[in-house]
Coordinates of C-alpha atoms in Angstrom, one line a residue:
M1 CA 96.6 89.3 134.3
A2 CA 99.1 91.1 132.4
L3 CA 97.4 93.8 130.5
Q4 CA 95.6 95.4 133.6
T5 CA 98.9 95.3 135.4
Q6 CA 100.0 97.7 132.6
L7 CA 97.3 99.4 132.2
E8 CA 97.6 100.6 136.3
T9 CA 101.0 101.7 136.4
N10 CA 101.8 102.7 132.8
H11 CA 98.1 104.2 132.2
S12 CA 98.6 102.8 128.2
F13 CA 98.8 99.9 126.7
G14 CA 99.7 99.3 122.9
G15 CA 100.4 102.9 121.9
I16 CA 96.9 103.8 123.8
V17 CA 97.4 106.6 126.5
G18 CA 94.5 107.6 128.9
K19 CA 93.6 107.6 132.9
S20 CA 90.3 109.2 132.6
E21 CA 86.7 107.1 133.0
K22 CA 86.2 106.8 130.0
M23 CA 89.4 105.3 128.6
Q24 CA 89.5 103.1 132.2
Q25 CA 86.4 101.7 130.7
L26 CA 87.6 101.0 126.7
F27 CA 90.4 99.3 128.5
T28 CA 88.4 96.8 130.4
Q29 CA 86.5 96.2 126.8
I30 CA 89.9 95.3 125.1
Q31 CA 91.2 93.4 128.0
A32 CA 87.0 90.9 127.4
A33 CA 87.4 91.6 123.6
A34 CA 91.2 89.8 123.8
A35 CA 89.8 86.9 125.8
G36 CA 87.4 85.8 123.3
D37 CA 87.2 85.4 119.4
I38 CA 84.0 87.3 118.9
T39 CA 83.9 89.7 115.9
V40 CA 84.5 93.3 117.2
L41 CA 83.2 96.8 115.6
I42 CA 85.1 99.7 116.3
Q43 CA 83.8 102.8 116.2
G44 CA 84.8 106.6 116.6
E45 CA 85.8 109.8 115.0
T46 CA 89.1 110.0 112.9
G47 CA 92.1 110.2 114.4
T48 CA 90.7 108.8 117.7
G49 CA 92.8 105.3 117.8
K50 CA 90.8 102.6 116.1
E51 CA 93.7 100.8 115.1
L52 CA 95.8 100.8 117.9
V53 CA 92.8 99.4 119.7
A54 CA 92.4 96.7 117.2
K55 CA 95.9 95.7 117.2
S56 CA 95.8 95.5 121.2
I57 CA 93.0 93.3 120.9
H58 CA 95.1 90.9 118.9
D59 CA 98.4 91.4 121.0
N60 CA 96.6 90.0 124.1
S61 CA 94.2 87.4 122.8
P62 CA 94.8 83.7 121.7
R63 CA 95.9 84.6 118.0
K64 CA 98.3 86.9 118.9
E65 CA 101.4 83.9 117.5
G66 CA 99.1 84.5 113.9
P67 CA 99.5 87.1 111.4
F68 CA 97.2 91.1 111.8
V69 CA 96.5 92.3 108.8
A70 CA 94.7 95.8 108.1
F71 CA 93.2 96.9 105.5
N72 CA 91.5 100.1 104.5
C73 CA 88.0 99.5 102.6
A74 CA 88.2 103.3 101.7
A75 CA 91.5 102.9 100.5
I76 CA 91.6 100.9 97.4
P77 CA 89.2 101.8 94.3
T78 CA 85.4 99.8 94.3
E79 CA 87.0 97.5 91.3
L80 CA 90.1 96.3 92.9
I81 CA 89.0 95.5 96.7
E82 CA 87.5 91.9 95.4
G83 CA 90.5 91.1 94.5
E84 CA 92.4 92.3 97.0
L85 CA 90.5 90.3 99.5
F86 CA 89.8 86.8 98.1
G87 CA 93.0 87.2 96.2
N88 CA 93.0 85.2 92.1
E89 CA 94.2 82.6 90.2
R90 CA 96.5 82.9 87.2
R91 CA 95.0 84.3 84.5
A92 CA 91.2 85.5 86.6
F93 CA 91.7 88.9 84.6
T94 CA 93.5 90.4 82.4
G95 CA 96.8 91.4 83.3
A96 CA 96.5 88.5 86.0
N97 CA 99.7 86.7 85.0
Q98 CA 100.5 84.5 88.6
R99 CA 98.4 83.5 91.5
R100 CA 98.0 85.9 94.2
I101 CA 97.1 86.0 97.6
G102 CA 94.5 88.2 99.4
Y103 CA 94.3 89.6 103.0
F104 CA 91.8 87.1 104.0
E105 CA 94.2 84.3 103.5
Q106 CA 97.1 86.5 104.9
A107 CA 95.4 86.8 108.1
D108 CA 94.9 82.7 108.1
T109 CA 95.4 81.9 112.1
G110 CA 95.4 85.4 112.8
T111 CA 93.1 88.5 113.0
L112 CA 92.1 90.6 109.6
F113 CA 91.3 94.5 110.7
L114 CA 89.0 96.0 108.0
D115 CA 89.2 99.3 108.5
E116 CA 86.3 102.1 107.4
I117 CA 83.9 99.2 106.6
G118 CA 81.3 101.7 106.2
D119 CA 82.5 102.2 102.7
M120 CA 82.7 98.9 101.6
P121 CA 80.7 98.5 98.4
L122 CA 77.1 96.5 99.1
I123 CA 77.6 93.8 96.6
L124 CA 80.8 93.4 97.9
Q125 CA 78.8 93.5 101.5
A126 CA 77.0 90.1 100.7
K127 CA 80.9 88.4 100.2
L128 CA 82.0 89.8 103.1
L129 CA 78.7 88.0 105.4
R130 CA 79.3 84.8 103.6
V131 CA 83.0 84.6 105.1
L132 CA 82.2 85.6 108.1
Q133 CA 79.4 82.9 108.0
E134 CA 80.9 79.7 106.4
R135 CA 84.8 81.0 107.1
E136 CA 85.7 79.8 103.7
F137 CA 85.7 81.8 100.1
Q138 CA 87.1 81.1 96.3
R139 CA 89.8 83.2 95.1
L140 CA 88.7 85.3 91.7
G141 CA 88.6 83.0 88.7
G142 CA 89.3 79.9 90.9
T143 CA 87.2 76.7 91.5
S144 CA 88.4 75.3 94.6
T145 CA 87.0 76.3 98.0
I146 CA 89.8 78.0 100.5
A147 CA 89.1 77.2 104.0
I148 CA 90.3 79.8 106.6
D149 CA 91.1 80.2 110.0
I150 CA 90.5 84.6 111.1
R151 CA 89.2 86.2 113.6
V152 CA 87.6 90.0 112.2
L153 CA 87.9 92.9 113.8
A154 CA 85.9 96.3 112.3
A155 CA 86.2 99.9 112.3
T156 CA 84.0 103.0 111.2
N157 CA 84.0 106.5 111.7
Q158 CA 80.3 106.6 110.3
D159 CA 77.2 106.5 111.7
L160 CA 76.1 102.2 109.8
E161 CA 72.4 102.8 111.6
D162 CA 72.3 105.5 109.4
A163 CA 73.9 103.7 106.4
I164 CA 71.8 100.7 107.2
R165 CA 68.4 103.3 107.0
D166 CA 69.6 105.0 103.6
G167 CA 70.5 101.5 102.2
Y168 CA 74.1 101.8 102.2
F169 CA 74.6 98.9 104.5
R170 CA 73.4 95.5 104.9
E171 CA 71.0 95.4 108.3
D172 CA 72.8 91.4 108.8
L173 CA 76.4 92.3 107.8
Y174 CA 75.7 94.8 111.1
H175 CA 74.7 92.2 113.1
R176 CA 77.4 90.0 112.4
L177 CA 80.2 92.6 113.1
A178 CA 79.1 94.5 116.3
A179 CA 78.6 91.5 118.0
F180 CA 80.7 93.0 120.4
P181 CA 80.6 97.1 120.0
I182 CA 83.4 99.5 121.2
A183 CA 83.4 102.7 121.2
V184 CA 86.7 105.0 120.9
P185 CA 85.9 108.6 122.6
P186 CA 87.0 111.4 120.9
L187 CA 89.9 113.5 123.2
R188 CA 87.6 116.6 124.0
E189 CA 85.3 114.1 126.1
R190 CA 88.5 113.2 127.9
R191 CA 90.3 116.6 128.5
E192 CA 92.1 115.2 131.4
D193 CA 93.8 112.9 129.5
I194 CA 95.3 115.6 127.2
P195 CA 98.4 116.0 129.3
I196 CA 99.6 112.9 129.4
L197 CA 98.7 112.4 125.8
A198 CA 100.9 115.8 125.3
H199 CA 104.0 114.6 127.6
H200 CA 103.8 110.9 125.6
F201 CA 104.5 112.3 122.3
L202 CA 107.1 114.6 123.8
E203 CA 109.2 112.2 124.7
K204 CA 108.6 110.7 121.5
Y205 CA 109.4 113.6 118.9
T206 CA 112.2 115.1 121.9
T207 CA 114.0 111.8 121.5
A208 CA 113.5 111.6 117.1
A209 CA 114.6 114.9 116.6
E210 CA 118.0 114.4 119.2
K211 CA 116.2 117.9 121.2
S212 CA 116.6 117.8 124.5
I213 CA 113.0 119.5 125.7
R214 CA 112.3 118.6 129.0
D215 CA 108.5 119.8 129.9
I216 CA 105.6 121.8 128.4
S217 CA 105.2 124.7 130.2
T218 CA 101.8 126.0 131.9
D219 CA 100.1 127.8 129.5
A220 CA 100.9 125.6 127.0
L221 CA 99.3 122.7 128.8
Q222 CA 95.8 125.3 129.3
M223 CA 96.0 126.0 125.9
L224 CA 96.1 122.5 125.1
R225 CA 93.3 121.7 127.5
Q226 CA 90.9 124.3 126.6
H227 CA 91.4 123.4 122.3
D228 CA 88.6 120.7 121.0
F229 CA 91.1 118.6 118.9
P230 CA 88.2 117.8 116.2
G231 CA 91.6 115.2 114.7
N232 CA 91.4 114.0 118.2
V233 CA 94.9 112.1 119.1
R234 CA 96.5 111.7 115.6
E235 CA 96.0 115.8 116.1
L236 CA 97.4 115.8 119.4
E237 CA 100.2 114.0 118.0
N238 CA 101.1 116.4 115.1
V239 CA 100.7 119.3 116.8
I240 CA 103.7 118.2 119.4
E241 CA 105.7 116.8 116.7
R242 CA 105.8 120.2 115.2
A243 CA 106.2 122.5 118.4
V244 CA 109.1 120.0 119.0
L245 CA 110.6 121.0 115.7
Y246 CA 109.8 124.9 116.7
E247 CA 110.8 125.0 120.0
I248 CA 114.2 126.2 121.2
T249 CA 113.8 126.4 124.7
D250 CA 114.2 123.7 127.4
Q251 CA 110.3 123.9 127.7
L252 CA 107.3 124.0 124.7
Q253 CA 105.7 127.5 124.7
P254 CA 102.0 127.9 123.3
Q255 CA 103.7 129.8 120.9
S256 CA 105.4 127.1 119.2
L257 CA 101.9 124.6 119.4
L258 CA 100.4 127.1 116.6
L259 CA 97.0 125.5 117.9
H260 CA 95.4 129.0 116.6
Q261 CA 95.8 127.8 113.1
T262 CA 94.4 124.0 113.5
Q263 CA 91.4 125.9 115.8
E264 CA 90.5 128.3 112.8
R265 CA 90.2 125.3 109.7
S266 CA 87.8 123.6 112.6
Q267 CA 85.6 126.3 112.9
P268 CA 82.2 126.7 110.7
A269 CA 82.7 129.4 107.3
T270 CA 81.3 132.9 108.4
G271 CA 80.2 134.0 104.7
D272 CA 83.5 136.0 104.6
P273 CA 85.4 134.8 101.5
T274 CA 88.6 135.6 102.7
N275 CA 90.5 132.4 104.4
T276 CA 92.0 133.3 106.9
A277 CA 93.0 130.1 108.2
D278 CA 96.7 129.5 107.4
I279 CA 97.4 133.0 108.3
L280 CA 99.6 133.9 111.1
T281 CA 99.6 136.3 114.1
L282 CA 102.2 139.5 113.3
K283 CA 103.9 138.5 116.8
D284 CA 103.7 134.4 116.2
A285 CA 105.4 135.2 112.5
E286 CA 107.7 136.8 114.1
R287 CA 108.7 134.1 116.7
V288 CA 108.8 131.6 114.1
A289 CA 111.3 134.1 111.7
I290 CA 113.9 134.2 114.5
I291 CA 113.3 130.7 115.0
Q292 CA 114.0 130.0 111.2
A293 CA 116.9 132.6 111.0
L294 CA 118.4 130.9 114.4
K295 CA 118.3 127.2 112.3
A296 CA 119.6 128.4 109.2
T297 CA 122.7 129.8 111.0
G298 CA 123.4 127.0 113.4
G299 CA 122.6 129.3 116.5
N300 CA 125.0 132.3 115.6
V301 CA 122.8 135.0 117.2
T302 CA 125.1 138.3 115.2
A303 CA 124.4 135.9 112.0
A304 CA 120.5 135.1 112.4
A305 CA 120.5 139.3 113.2
Q306 CA 122.1 140.1 109.6
A307 CA 119.7 137.6 107.8
L308 CA 116.7 139.0 109.3
G309 CA 118.0 142.7 109.0
I310 CA 118.1 143.9 111.9
G311 CA 120.7 144.8 115.2
R312 CA 122.1 142.3 117.3
N313 CA 120.5 144.1 120.5
T314 CA 116.9 144.1 118.6
L315 CA 117.8 140.4 118.1
Y316 CA 118.4 140.0 121.8
R317 CA 115.3 142.3 123.0
K318 CA 113.1 139.8 120.3
L319 CA 114.6 136.4 122.3
E320 CA 113.3 137.6 125.5
E321 CA 110.2 139.4 124.1
H322 CA 109.5 135.6 122.6
N323 CA 111.4 133.5 125.9
L324 CA 113.6 131.9 123.8
L325 CA 117.0 132.7 125.4
R326 CA 118.1 129.8 126.7

């Protein structure tokens, strides 16, 4: 199949990158889910790429010519979610001056992706369950029943079984959504994918920034492999994007990654009231200052040295110390 061929050659599909065993299992699940019309529940930590999984399922399904509509249940105030999903008729409530088409209708013949489904209020969970069962609903303020032809994919970073026990999530809705469960592994459980992901993002952001960074140094790659990445792939992408802007050599260096900042933020508090998460080491602060001075002066070493308040020879020595000489 076309999907399998692309995965074998590029280790990526639909923006999802990885060659580890866990990712190959995930790709197999995506392929299986895409072949049918079953409801899928995608579970994983923040930043693991759950929406990319949903989009990949849609793009390789019989519904790929239809719309892919994403709705974040945690991003909309509770009192507005019902109107966003179901739409409303004119004069359904104060300020409703015209008919509004909701997300269910927008997704007709395609896929509706419900992100952060664990944050959906209980009262709306019952209405969602009915729509999933009956494939019909009414707009707010309406009397006509509207039939829809959609596939629903849902995602959460919560443990919904715990939410069921605590009374925050309906068990019947859980079983309806989890007809085909997919678990997206955190990055720390597939560290062998970090280099391929890092190079993927390096190519993306060097192109965007129009810079000529050709590779990642061995020391920088080792630092990336050892980092836990509590923010998962999204955090790695942010680290590489930032490093590309800092780096002025043709290889990403460890100092440009600034990983110690994110590492400190991820560690539990030790009782020390002083927040040191944003403090750079003196060496890193010096490197950043030099990079900023060179950028501000267009690479003019004499002008950069003057701006930094040091001699030109001193700046050249520090450029060599920080591996910043081209």
